CSV table of N, CA and C in Angstrom, one decimal:
chain,number,residue,atom,x,y,z
T,1,MET,N,126.6,82.6,98.2
T,1,MET,CA,125.8,83.5,99.0
T,1,MET,C,124.7,83.9,98.2
T,2,ARG,N,123.5,83.9,98.7
T,2,ARG,CA,122.2,84.2,98.1
T,2,ARG,C,122.3,85.9,97.9
T,3,GLU,N,121.6,86.2,96.7
T,3,GLU,CA,121.4,87.8,96.5
T,3,GLU,C,120.0,87.7,96.6
T,4,TYR,N,119.3,88.8,97.3
T,4,TYR,CA,117.9,89.2,97.3
T,4,TYR,C,117.6,90.1,96.6
T,5,GLU,N,116.4,90.0,95.8
T,5,GLU,CA,115.8,91.0,95.0
T,5,GLU,C,114.8,91.6,95.8
T,6,TYR,N,114.6,92.9,95.5
T,6,TYR,CA,113.4,93.7,96.0
T,6,TYR,C,112.1,93.1,95.9
T,7,VAL,N,111.3,92.8,96.9
T,7,VAL,CA,110.0,92.1,96.8
T,7,VAL,C,108.9,93.0,97.5
T,8,GLY,N,109.4,94.0,97.9
T,8,GLY,CA,108.3,95.1,98.6
T,8,GLY,C,107.5,95.7,97.7
T,9,SER,N,106.9,96.7,98.2
T,9,SER,CA,105.8,97.4,97.4
T,9,SER,C,106.6,98.5,96.6
T,10,PRO,N,106.0,98.5,95.2
T,10,PRO,CA,106.3,99.3,94.4
T,10,PRO,C,106.3,100.9,94.8
T,11,ASP,N,105.4,101.2,95.7
T,11,ASP,CA,105.4,102.6,96.3
T,11,ASP,C,106.6,103.1,96.9
T,12,PHE,N,107.4,102.1,97.4
T,12,PHE,CA,108.5,102.6,98.1
T,12,PHE,C,109.9,102.8,97.2
T,13,ILE,N,109.8,102.4,96.0
T,13,ILE,CA,110.9,102.5,95.0
T,13,ILE,C,110.9,104.1,94.6
T,14,PRO,N,112.1,104.9,94.8
T,14,PRO,CA,112.0,106.3,94.8
T,14,PRO,C,111.6,106.5,93.2
T,15,LYS,N,111.1,107.6,93.0
T,15,LYS,CA,110.5,108.1,91.6
T,15,LYS,C,111.6,109.2,91.1
T,16,GLY,N,112.4,109.9,91.9
T,16,GLY,CA,113.4,110.8,91.6
T,16,GLY,C,114.6,110.6,92.1
T,17,GLU,N,115.3,111.5,92.8
T,17,GLU,CA,116.6,111.3,93.2
T,17,GLU,C,116.6,110.2,94.5
T,18,PHE,N,117.6,109.7,94.5
T,18,PHE,CA,117.8,108.7,95.8
T,18,PHE,C,118.3,109.6,96.9
T,19,PRO,N,118.0,109.0,98.1
T,19,PRO,CA,118.5,109.9,99.4
T,19,PRO,C,120.0,109.6,99.4
T,20,PRO,N,120.5,110.5,100.4
T,20,PRO,CA,122.0,110.2,100.4
T,20,PRO,C,122.5,108.9,101.3
T,21,ARG,N,123.5,108.3,101.0
T,21,ARG,CA,123.9,107.2,101.8
T,21,ARG,C,125.5,107.4,101.9
T,22,LEU,N,125.9,106.4,102.7
T,22,LEU,CA,127.5,106.4,102.9
T,22,LEU,C,128.0,105.1,103.0
T,23,LYS,N,129.1,104.9,102.2
T,23,LYS,CA,129.8,103.6,102.1
T,23,LYS,C,130.6,103.4,103.3
T,24,VAL,N,130.3,102.5,104.2
T,24,VAL,CA,131.0,102.3,105.7
T,24,VAL,C,132.6,101.7,105.2
T,25,GLU,N,133.5,102.3,105.4
T,25,GLU,CA,134.7,101.9,105.2
T,25,GLU,C,135.8,102.0,106.3
T,26,GLU,N,135.5,103.1,107.0
T,26,GLU,CA,136.4,103.4,108.1
T,26,GLU,C,135.7,104.2,109.3
T,27,ALA,N,136.2,104.2,110.3
T,27,ALA,CA,135.6,105.0,111.5
T,27,ALA,C,135.2,106.3,111.3
T,28,GLU,N,136.3,107.2,110.9
T,28,GLU,CA,136.1,108.5,110.8
T,28,GLU,C,135.0,109.1,110.0
T,29,ALA,N,134.8,108.4,108.9
T,29,ALA,CA,133.7,108.8,107.9
T,29,ALA,C,132.3,108.4,108.6
T,30,LEU,N,132.2,107.4,109.3
T,30,LEU,CA,131.0,107.0,110.0
T,30,LEU,C,130.9,107.8,111.3
T,31,LEU,N,131.8,108.5,111.8
T,31,LEU,CA,131.6,109.3,113.0
T,31,LEU,C,130.9,110.5,112.6
T,32,LEU,N,131.5,111.0,111.5
T,32,LEU,CA,131.0,112.3,111.0
T,32,LEU,C,129.5,112.2,110.4
T,33,TRP,N,129.2,110.8,110.1
T,33,TRP,CA,127.9,110.6,109.5
T,33,TRP,C,126.9,110.6,110.8
T,34,MET,N,127.5,110.0,111.7
T,34,MET,CA,126.7,110.0,113.2
T,34,MET,C,126.6,111.4,113.7
T,35,GLN,N,127.6,112.1,113.6
T,35,GLN,CA,127.3,113.5,114.1
T,35,GLN,C,126.3,114.2,113.3
T,36,ASP,N,126.3,114.1,112.1
T,36,ASP,CA,125.1,114.7,111.4
T,36,ASP,C,123.8,114.2,111.6
T,37,HIS,N,123.7,112.9,112.4
T,37,HIS,CA,122.5,112.3,112.6
T,37,HIS,C,122.3,112.3,114.1
T,38,ARG,N,122.9,113.1,114.9
T,38,ARG,CA,122.8,113.1,116.2
T,38,ARG,C,121.4,113.2,116.9
T,39,SER,N,120.7,114.2,116.2
T,39,SER,CA,119.2,114.1,116.6
T,39,SER,C,118.3,113.1,116.3
T,40,ASP,N,118.8,111.9,115.8
T,40,ASP,CA,118.1,110.7,115.7
T,40,ASP,C,118.5,109.6,116.8
T,41,MET,N,119.4,110.1,117.7
T,41,MET,CA,119.7,109.0,118.8
T,41,MET,C,118.5,108.6,119.5
T,42,ASP,N,118.6,107.3,119.9
T,42,ASP,CA,117.3,106.7,120.6
T,42,ASP,C,117.6,106.6,122.0
T,43,ILE,N,116.8,106.1,122.8
T,43,ILE,CA,116.8,105.9,124.2
T,43,ILE,C,118.0,105.1,124.7
T,44,GLU,N,118.5,104.2,124.0
T,44,GLU,CA,119.9,103.5,124.0
T,44,GLU,C,121.1,104.2,123.7
T,45,GLU,N,120.9,105.5,123.4
T,45,GLU,CA,122.0,106.2,122.8
T,45,GLU,C,122.6,105.7,121.6
T,46,CYS,N,121.8,105.2,120.7
T,46,CYS,CA,122.3,104.8,119.6
T,46,CYS,C,121.7,105.4,118.5
T,47,ILE,N,122.2,105.5,117.5
T,47,ILE,CA,121.8,106.1,116.1
T,47,ILE,C,121.3,105.1,115.2
T,48,PRO,N,120.0,104.8,114.9
T,48,PRO,CA,119.7,103.8,114.0
T,48,PRO,C,119.7,104.4,112.5
T,49,ALA,N,120.2,103.1,111.9
T,49,ALA,CA,120.3,103.5,110.4
T,49,ALA,C,120.0,102.4,109.5
T,50,THR,N,119.4,102.7,108.3
T,50,THR,CA,119.0,101.6,107.4
T,50,THR,C,120.4,101.0,106.8
T,51,TYR,N,120.5,99.8,106.4
T,51,TYR,CA,121.7,99.4,105.8
T,51,TYR,C,121.4,98.2,104.8
T,52,VAL,N,122.4,98.2,103.8
T,52,VAL,CA,122.3,97.1,103.0
T,52,VAL,C,123.8,96.8,102.7
T,53,VAL,N,124.0,95.4,102.2
T,53,VAL,CA,125.2,95.1,101.8
T,53,VAL,C,125.0,94.8,100.4
T,54,ASP,N,125.7,95.5,99.4
T,54,ASP,CA,125.5,95.3,97.9
T,54,ASP,C,126.1,94.0,97.4
T,55,VAL,N,125.8,93.8,96.2
T,55,VAL,CA,126.3,92.4,95.6
T,55,VAL,C,127.7,92.6,95.4
T,56,ASP,N,128.6,93.7,95.6
T,56,ASP,CA,129.9,93.6,95.6
T,56,ASP,C,130.6,93.8,96.9
T,57,GLY,N,129.7,93.4,97.9
T,57,GLY,CA,130.1,93.3,99.4
T,57,GLY,C,130.4,94.6,100.2
T,58,GLN,N,129.9,95.6,99.7
T,58,GLN,CA,129.9,97.0,100.2
T,58,GLN,C,128.9,97.2,101.2
T,59,PHE,N,129.2,97.8,102.4
T,59,PHE,CA,128.2,97.9,103.5
T,59,PHE,C,128.0,99.6,103.6
T,60,TRP,N,126.6,99.7,103.1
T,60,TRP,CA,126.0,101.1,102.9
T,60,TRP,C,125.0,101.4,104.0
T,61,ILE,N,125.0,102.7,104.5
T,61,ILE,CA,123.9,103.0,105.4
T,61,ILE,C,123.4,104.4,105.0
T,62,ALA,N,121.9,104.6,105.4
T,62,ALA,CA,121.3,105.8,105.1
T,62,ALA,C,120.6,106.1,106.3
T,63,ASP,N,119.9,107.2,106.3
T,63,ASP,CA,118.9,107.6,107.4
T,63,ASP,C,118.0,106.6,107.6
T,64,ARG,N,117.7,106.5,109.0
T,64,ARG,CA,116.6,105.3,109.1
T,64,ARG,C,115.4,105.4,108.5
T,65,GLY,N,114.9,106.6,108.1
T,65,GLY,CA,113.6,106.8,107.3
T,65,GLY,C,113.8,106.5,105.9
T,66,SER,N,115.2,106.1,105.3
T,66,SER,CA,115.2,105.7,103.9
T,66,SER,C,114.7,104.2,103.9
T,67,GLU,N,114.2,103.9,102.7
T,67,GLU,CA,113.8,102.4,102.5
T,67,GLU,C,115.1,101.8,102.0
T,68,HIS,N,115.3,100.5,102.3
T,68,HIS,CA,116.2,99.5,102.0
T,68,HIS,C,116.6,99.6,100.4
T,69,VAL,N,115.3,99.7,99.6
T,69,VAL,CA,115.5,99.6,98.3
T,69,VAL,C,116.2,100.9,97.7
T,70,ALA,N,116.0,102.3,98.3
T,70,ALA,CA,116.5,103.3,97.9
T,70,ALA,C,118.1,103.4,98.5
T,71,CYS,N,118.3,102.8,99.6
T,71,CYS,CA,119.7,102.6,99.8
T,71,CYS,C,120.6,101.6,98.9
T,72,ALA,N,119.9,100.8,98.5
T,72,ALA,CA,120.5,99.8,97.4
T,72,ALA,C,120.4,100.3,96.2
T,73,ARG,N,119.8,101.5,95.9
T,73,ARG,CA,119.9,102.0,94.6
T,73,ARG,C,119.1,100.9,93.8
T,74,VAL,N,117.9,100.3,94.2
T,74,VAL,CA,117.0,99.4,93.5
T,74,VAL,C,117.7,98.2,93.1
T,75,ASP,N,118.7,97.9,93.5
T,75,ASP,CA,119.5,96.7,93.1
T,75,ASP,C,119.4,95.5,94.1
T,76,ARG,N,119.8,94.4,93.8
T,76,ARG,CA,119.9,93.1,94.6
T,76,ARG,C,120.9,93.5,95.7
T,77,VAL,N,120.6,92.7,96.8
T,77,VAL,CA,121.7,92.8,98.0
T,77,VAL,C,121.9,91.5,98.4
T,78,LEU,N,123.1,91.4,99.3
T,78,LEU,CA,123.4,90.3,100.0
T,78,LEU,C,122.9,90.2,101.4
T,79,ALA,N,122.4,91.4,101.9
T,79,ALA,CA,122.0,91.6,103.2
T,79,ALA,C,121.3,93.1,103.4
T,80,ALA,N,120.4,93.1,104.2
T,80,ALA,CA,119.7,94.3,104.5
T,80,ALA,C,119.0,94.3,106.0
T,81,GLY,N,119.0,95.5,106.5
T,81,GLY,CA,118.4,95.6,107.9
T,81,GLY,C,118.6,96.9,108.5
T,82,GLU,N,118.5,96.7,109.8
T,82,GLU,CA,119.0,98.3,110.6
T,82,GLU,C,120.2,98.0,111.4
T,83,ALA,N,121.0,99.0,111.5
T,83,ALA,CA,122.2,98.9,112.3
T,83,ALA,C,122.0,100.0,113.3
T,84,PHE,N,122.3,99.9,114.5
T,84,PHE,CA,122.3,100.8,115.8
T,84,PHE,C,123.8,101.2,116.2
T,85,LEU,N,124.0,102.4,115.9
T,85,LEU,CA,125.4,102.8,115.8
T,85,LEU,C,125.6,103.6,117.1
T,86,SER,N,126.9,103.3,117.8
T,86,SER,CA,127.1,104.0,118.9
T,86,SER,C,128.5,104.6,119.1
T,87,GLY,N,129.1,105.1,120.2
T,87,GLY,CA,130.4,105.7,120.3
T,87,GLY,C,130.7,107.0,119.9
T,88,MET,N,129.4,107.9,119.9
T,88,MET,CA,129.7,109.2,119.4
T,88,MET,C,130.7,110.0,120.0
T,89,ASP,N,131.2,109.8,121.3
T,89,ASP,CA,132.3,110.5,122.0
T,89,ASP,C,133.4,109.9,121.9
T,90,GLU,N,133.5,108.8,121.3
T,90,GLU,CA,134.8,107.9,121.3
T,90,GLU,C,135.0,107.2,119.9
T,91,THR,N,135.4,106.1,120.0
T,91,THR,CA,135.5,105.4,118.6
T,91,THR,C,134.1,104.8,118.4
T,92,PRO,N,133.5,105.1,117.0
T,92,PRO,CA,132.2,104.6,116.7
T,92,PRO,C,132.2,103.1,116.6
T,93,TYR,N,131.2,102.5,116.8
T,93,TYR,CA,131.1,101.0,116.6
T,93,TYR,C,129.4,100.7,116.4
T,94,ILE,N,129.2,99.5,115.9
T,94,ILE,CA,127.7,99.2,115.7
T,94,ILE,C,127.5,98.2,116.9
T,95,HIS,N,126.5,98.8,117.8
T,95,HIS,CA,126.1,98.3,118.9
T,95,HIS,C,125.3,97.0,118.7
T,96,ARG,N,124.4,97.2,117.6
T,96,ARG,CA,123.3,96.0,117.4
T,96,ARG,C,123.1,96.2,115.9
T,97,ILE,N,122.6,95.0,115.4
T,97,ILE,CA,122.4,95.0,113.8
T,97,ILE,C,121.4,94.0,113.6
T,98,THR,N,120.3,94.2,112.9
T,98,THR,CA,119.3,93.0,112.5
T,98,THR,C,119.3,92.9,111.1
T,99,ASN,N,118.4,92.0,110.6
T,99,ASN,CA,118.1,91.7,109.2
T,99,ASN,C,116.7,92.1,109.0
T,100,GLN,N,116.3,93.1,109.7
T,100,GLN,CA,114.7,93.4,109.5
T,100,GLN,C,114.5,94.1,108.3
T,101,SER,N,114.2,93.6,107.2
T,101,SER,CA,113.9,94.5,105.9
T,101,SER,C,112.9,93.7,105.3
T,102,THR,N,111.6,94.1,105.4
T,102,THR,CA,110.5,93.5,104.7
T,102,THR,C,110.6,93.8,103.1
T,103,GLY,N,111.4,94.7,102.8
T,103,GLY,CA,111.6,94.9,101.3
T,103,GLY,C,112.4,93.9,100.5
T,104,TYR,N,113.4,93.3,101.2
T,104,TYR,CA,114.2,92.1,100.8
T,104,TYR,C,114.1,91.0,101.4
T,105,CYS,N,113.8,90.8,102.7
T,105,CYS,CA,113.6,89.6,103.5
T,105,CYS,C,114.6,88.7,103.5
T,106,PRO,N,115.8,89.2,103.9
T,106,PRO,CA,116.9,88.4,104.2
T,106,PRO,C,117.0,87.4,105.1
T,107,GLU,N,117.6,86.2,104.7
T,107,GLU,CA,117.6,85.1,105.8
T,107,GLU,C,118.7,85.5,106.8
T,108,PRO,N,118.5,84.9,108.1
T,108,PRO,CA,119.5,84.9,109.0
T,108,PRO,C,121.0,84.7,108.6
T,109,GLU,N,120.9,83.8,107.5
T,109,GLU,CA,122.3,83.4,107.0
T,109,GLU,C,123.1,84.5,106.1
T,110,SER,N,122.2,85.6,106.1
T,110,SER,CA,122.8,86.9,105.4
T,110,SER,C,123.8,87.5,106.3
T,111,TRP,N,123.9,87.0,107.5
T,111,TRP,CA,124.7,87.4,108.5
T,111,TRP,C,126.4,87.5,107.9
T,112,GLN,N,126.6,86.4,107.1
T,112,GLN,CA,127.9,86.1,106.6
T,112,GLN,C,128.3,87.3,105.6
T,113,ALA,N,127.4,88.0,104.8
T,113,ALA,CA,127.8,89.0,104.2
T,113,ALA,C,128.0,90.4,104.9
T,114,VAL,N,127.3,90.5,106.0
T,114,VAL,CA,127.5,91.6,107.0
T,114,VAL,C,128.9,91.5,107.5
T,115,GLU,N,129.3,90.4,107.9
T,115,GLU,CA,130.4,90.1,108.7
T,115,GLU,C,131.6,90.4,107.8
T,116,ARG,N,131.6,90.0,106.5
T,116,ARG,CA,132.6,90.1,105.5
T,116,ARG,C,132.8,91.6,105.1
T,117,ALA,N,131.5,92.4,104.9
T,117,ALA,CA,131.7,93.7,104.5
T,117,ALA,C,132.3,94.5,105.6
T,118,LEU,N,132.0,94.2,106.9
T,118,LEU,CA,132.5,95.0,107.9
T,118,LEU,C,133.9,94.6,108.5
T,119,ALA,N,134.4,93.4,108.1
T,119,ALA,CA,135.7,93.0,108.5
T,119,ALA,C,136.9,93.7,108.3
T,120,GLY,N,136.7,94.7,107.2
T,120,GLY,CA,138.0,95.2,107.0
T,120,GLY,C,138.1,96.8,107.2
T,121,THR,N,136.9,97.1,108.1
T,121,THR,CA,136.5,98.7,108.4
T,121,THR,C,137.3,98.9,109.5
T,122,GLY,N,137.8,98.0,110.6
T,122,GLY,CA,138.4,98.5,111.8
T,122,GLY,C,137.2,98.9,112.8
T,123,LEU,N,136.1,98.8,112.5
T,123,LEU,CA,135.0,98.9,113.4
T,123,LEU,C,134.5,97.5,114.2
T,124,GLU,N,134.2,97.8,115.5
T,124,GLU,CA,133.7,96.7,116.3
T,124,GLU,C,132.2,96.6,115.9
T,125,PHE,N,131.8,95.1,115.9
T,125,PHE,CA,130.3,94.9,115.4
T,125,PHE,C,130.2,93.6,116.1
T,126,PRO,N,128.9,93.5,116.3
T,126,PRO,CA,128.5,92.1,117.0
T,126,PRO,C,128.7,90.9,116.5
T,127,SER,N,128.5,89.8,116.9
T,127,SER,CA,128.9,88.6,116.4
T,127,SER,C,127.6,87.8,115.4
T,128,GLY,N,126.4,88.5,115.5
T,128,GLY,CA,125.4,88.0,114.8
T,128,GLY,C,124.2,89.2,114.9
T,129,PHE,N,123.2,88.7,114.2
T,129,PHE,CA,121.8,89.6,114.2
T,129,PHE,C,121.2,89.6,115.6
T,130,ASP,N,120.7,90.8,116.0
T,130,ASP,CA,120.2,90.8,117.3
T,130,ASP,C,118.9,92.0,117.2
T,131,PRO,N,117.7,91.2,116.9
T,131,PRO,CA,117.4,89.9,116.6
T,131,PRO,C,117.7,89.6,115.2
T,132,ALA,N,117.5,88.2,114.8
T,132,ALA,CA,117.5,87.7,113.6
T,132,ALA,C,116.0,87.3,113.2
T,133,PHE,N,115.5,87.8,112.0
T,133,PHE,CA,114.3,87.6,111.7
T,133,PHE,C,114.2,86.6,110.6
T,134,GLU,N,113.1,85.7,110.5
T,134,GLU,CA,112.8,84.7,109.6
T,134,GLU,C,111.4,85.3,108.8
T,135,PHE,N,111.6,85.3,107.5
T,135,PHE,CA,110.3,85.8,106.7
T,135,PHE,C,110.0,84.8,105.9
T,136,ARG,N,108.7,84.6,105.6
T,136,ARG,CA,108.0,83.5,104.9
T,136,ARG,C,106.9,84.2,103.9
T,137,ILE,N,106.5,83.7,103.0
T,137,ILE,CA,105.2,84.0,102.3
T,137,ILE,C,104.3,82.9,102.6
T,138,CYS,N,103.2,83.4,103.2
T,138,CYS,CA,102.0,82.2,103.5
T,138,CYS,C,101.6,81.5,102.0
T,139,PRO,N,101.7,80.2,102.1
T,139,PRO,CA,101.2,79.7,100.9
T,139,PRO,C,99.7,79.7,100.7
T,140,SER,N,99.0,79.9,101.7
T,140,SER,CA,97.4,80.0,101.7
T,140,SER,C,96.9,81.3,101.3
T,141,CYS,N,97.4,82.5,101.9
T,141,CYS,CA,96.9,83.8,101.6
T,141,CYS,C,97.9,84.7,101.1
T,142,GLN,N,99.0,84.2,100.9
T,142,GLN,CA,100.1,85.0,100.2
T,142,GLN,C,100.8,86.1,100.9
T,143,THR,N,100.5,86.4,102.2
T,143,THR,CA,100.8,87.4,103.1
T,143,THR,C,102.2,87.2,103.5
T,144,LEU,N,103.0,88.2,103.5
T,144,LEU,CA,104.5,88.3,103.9
T,144,LEU,C,104.2,87.9,105.4
T,145,ALA,N,104.8,87.1,106.0
T,145,ALA,CA,105.0,86.8,107.5
T,145,ALA,C,106.2,86.7,108.1
T,146,ILE,N,106.4,87.3,109.3
T,146,ILE,CA,107.5,87.1,110.1
T,146,ILE,C,107.3,86.1,111.1
T,147,VAL,N,108.4,85.0,111.2
T,147,VAL,CA,108.1,84.0,112.1
T,147,VAL,C,108.5,84.3,113.5
T,148,LYS,N,107.5,84.0,114.3
T,148,LYS,CA,107.9,84.7,115.7
T,148,LYS,C,108.0,83.6,116.7
T,149,ASP,N,109.0,83.7,117.5
T,149,ASP,CA,109.1,82.7,118.7
T,149,ASP,C,109.1,81.4,118.1
T,150,GLY,N,109.6,81.1,117.1
T,150,GLY,CA,109.7,79.7,116.4
T,150,GLY,C,108.4,79.0,115.9
T,151,TYR,N,107.2,79.8,115.8
T,151,TYR,CA,106.0,79.4,115.5
T,151,TYR,C,105.9,79.7,114.0
T,152,TYR,N,105.7,78.7,113.2
T,152,TYR,CA,105.7,78.8,111.8
T,152,TYR,C,104.2,78.7,111.4
T,153,THR,N,103.3,79.9,112.0
T,153,THR,CA,102.1,80.1,111.6
T,153,THR,C,101.8,81.3,111.2
T,154,CYS,N,100.9,81.5,110.0
T,154,CYS,CA,100.5,82.8,109.6
T,154,CYS,C,99.5,83.4,110.5
T,155,LEU,N,99.9,84.7,110.8
T,155,LEU,CA,99.0,85.4,111.7
T,155,LEU,C,97.7,85.8,111.0
T,156,MET,N,97.6,85.9,109.6
T,156,MET,CA,96.5,86.4,109.0
T,156,MET,C,95.4,85.1,108.8
T,157,CYS,N,95.8,83.9,108.4
T,157,CYS,CA,95.0,83.3,108.1
T,157,CYS,C,95.0,81.9,108.9
T,158,GLY,N,96.3,81.7,109.6
T,158,GLY,CA,96.4,80.4,110.6
T,158,GLY,C,97.1,79.2,109.9
T,159,ALA,N,97.3,79.5,108.6
T,159,ALA,CA,98.1,78.3,107.9
T,159,ALA,C,99.4,78.1,108.5
T,160,ASP,N,100.0,76.9,108.3
T,160,ASP,CA,101.3,76.6,108.5
T,160,ASP,C,102.3,77.3,107.4
T,161,LEU,N,103.3,77.8,108.0
T,161,LEU,CA,104.4,78.6,107.1
T,161,LEU,C,105.4,77.4,106.7
T,162,PRO,N,106.0,77.6,105.7
T,162,PRO,CA,107.0,76.6,105.3
T,162,PRO,C,108.2,76.8,106.2
T,163,LEU,N,108.9,75.7,106.6
T,163,LEU,CA,110.2,75.8,107.4
T,163,LEU,C,111.2,76.4,106.6
T,164,GLU,N,111.2,76.3,105.2
T,164,GLU,CA,112.4,76.9,104.3
T,164,GLU,C,111.9,78.3,103.9
T,165,TRP,N,112.9,79.1,103.5
T,165,TRP,CA,112.7,80.3,102.9
T,165,TRP,C,112.1,80.3,101.7
T,166,ASN,N,111.0,81.2,101.4
T,166,ASN,CA,110.3,80.7,100.2
T,166,ASN,C,109.9,82.2,99.3
T,167,ILE,N,110.8,83.1,99.4
T,167,ILE,CA,110.5,84.3,99.0
T,167,ILE,C,111.4,84.6,97.7
T,168,GLU,N,110.6,84.8,96.5
T,168,GLU,CA,111.4,85.1,95.3
T,168,GLU,C,110.8,86.4,94.7
T,169,GLY,N,112.0,86.9,94.2
T,169,GLY,CA,111.5,88.2,93.7
T,169,GLY,C,110.9,88.2,92.3
């Protein structure tokens, strides 16, 4: 399984204390975290959270306003993105999850790490990323690009993007 290094802006690396985070191991602790973040509920009645799967295979969440690099404690990750939590008045579950992290740029294949990390928690979760993002560095202008609708074209300069993941830390 690929480990992803932080490739985002150094400006997002915390200079002091790290923000709080929760290691997701079971429903009860997740429900308490969700209750503390009730005011963040979105229009779909989900609570969005930043998440990472660390290199030990642990699933961590933090407030959505937290950067992935802070949630990961500036370490490498197996996966990163956003999780949308639901079930506030019942059993909590993950309604939707993405690999949207421009700090780590994980491939859609990082889903395997998410699935393994969540498998023992007893939580319900989807069968894949929704949506799944593809990240590339444009070989012409060096811009970080997100592949959209299967078009491997840089929106900044119009150059073709590589078909294979090409982001190295």
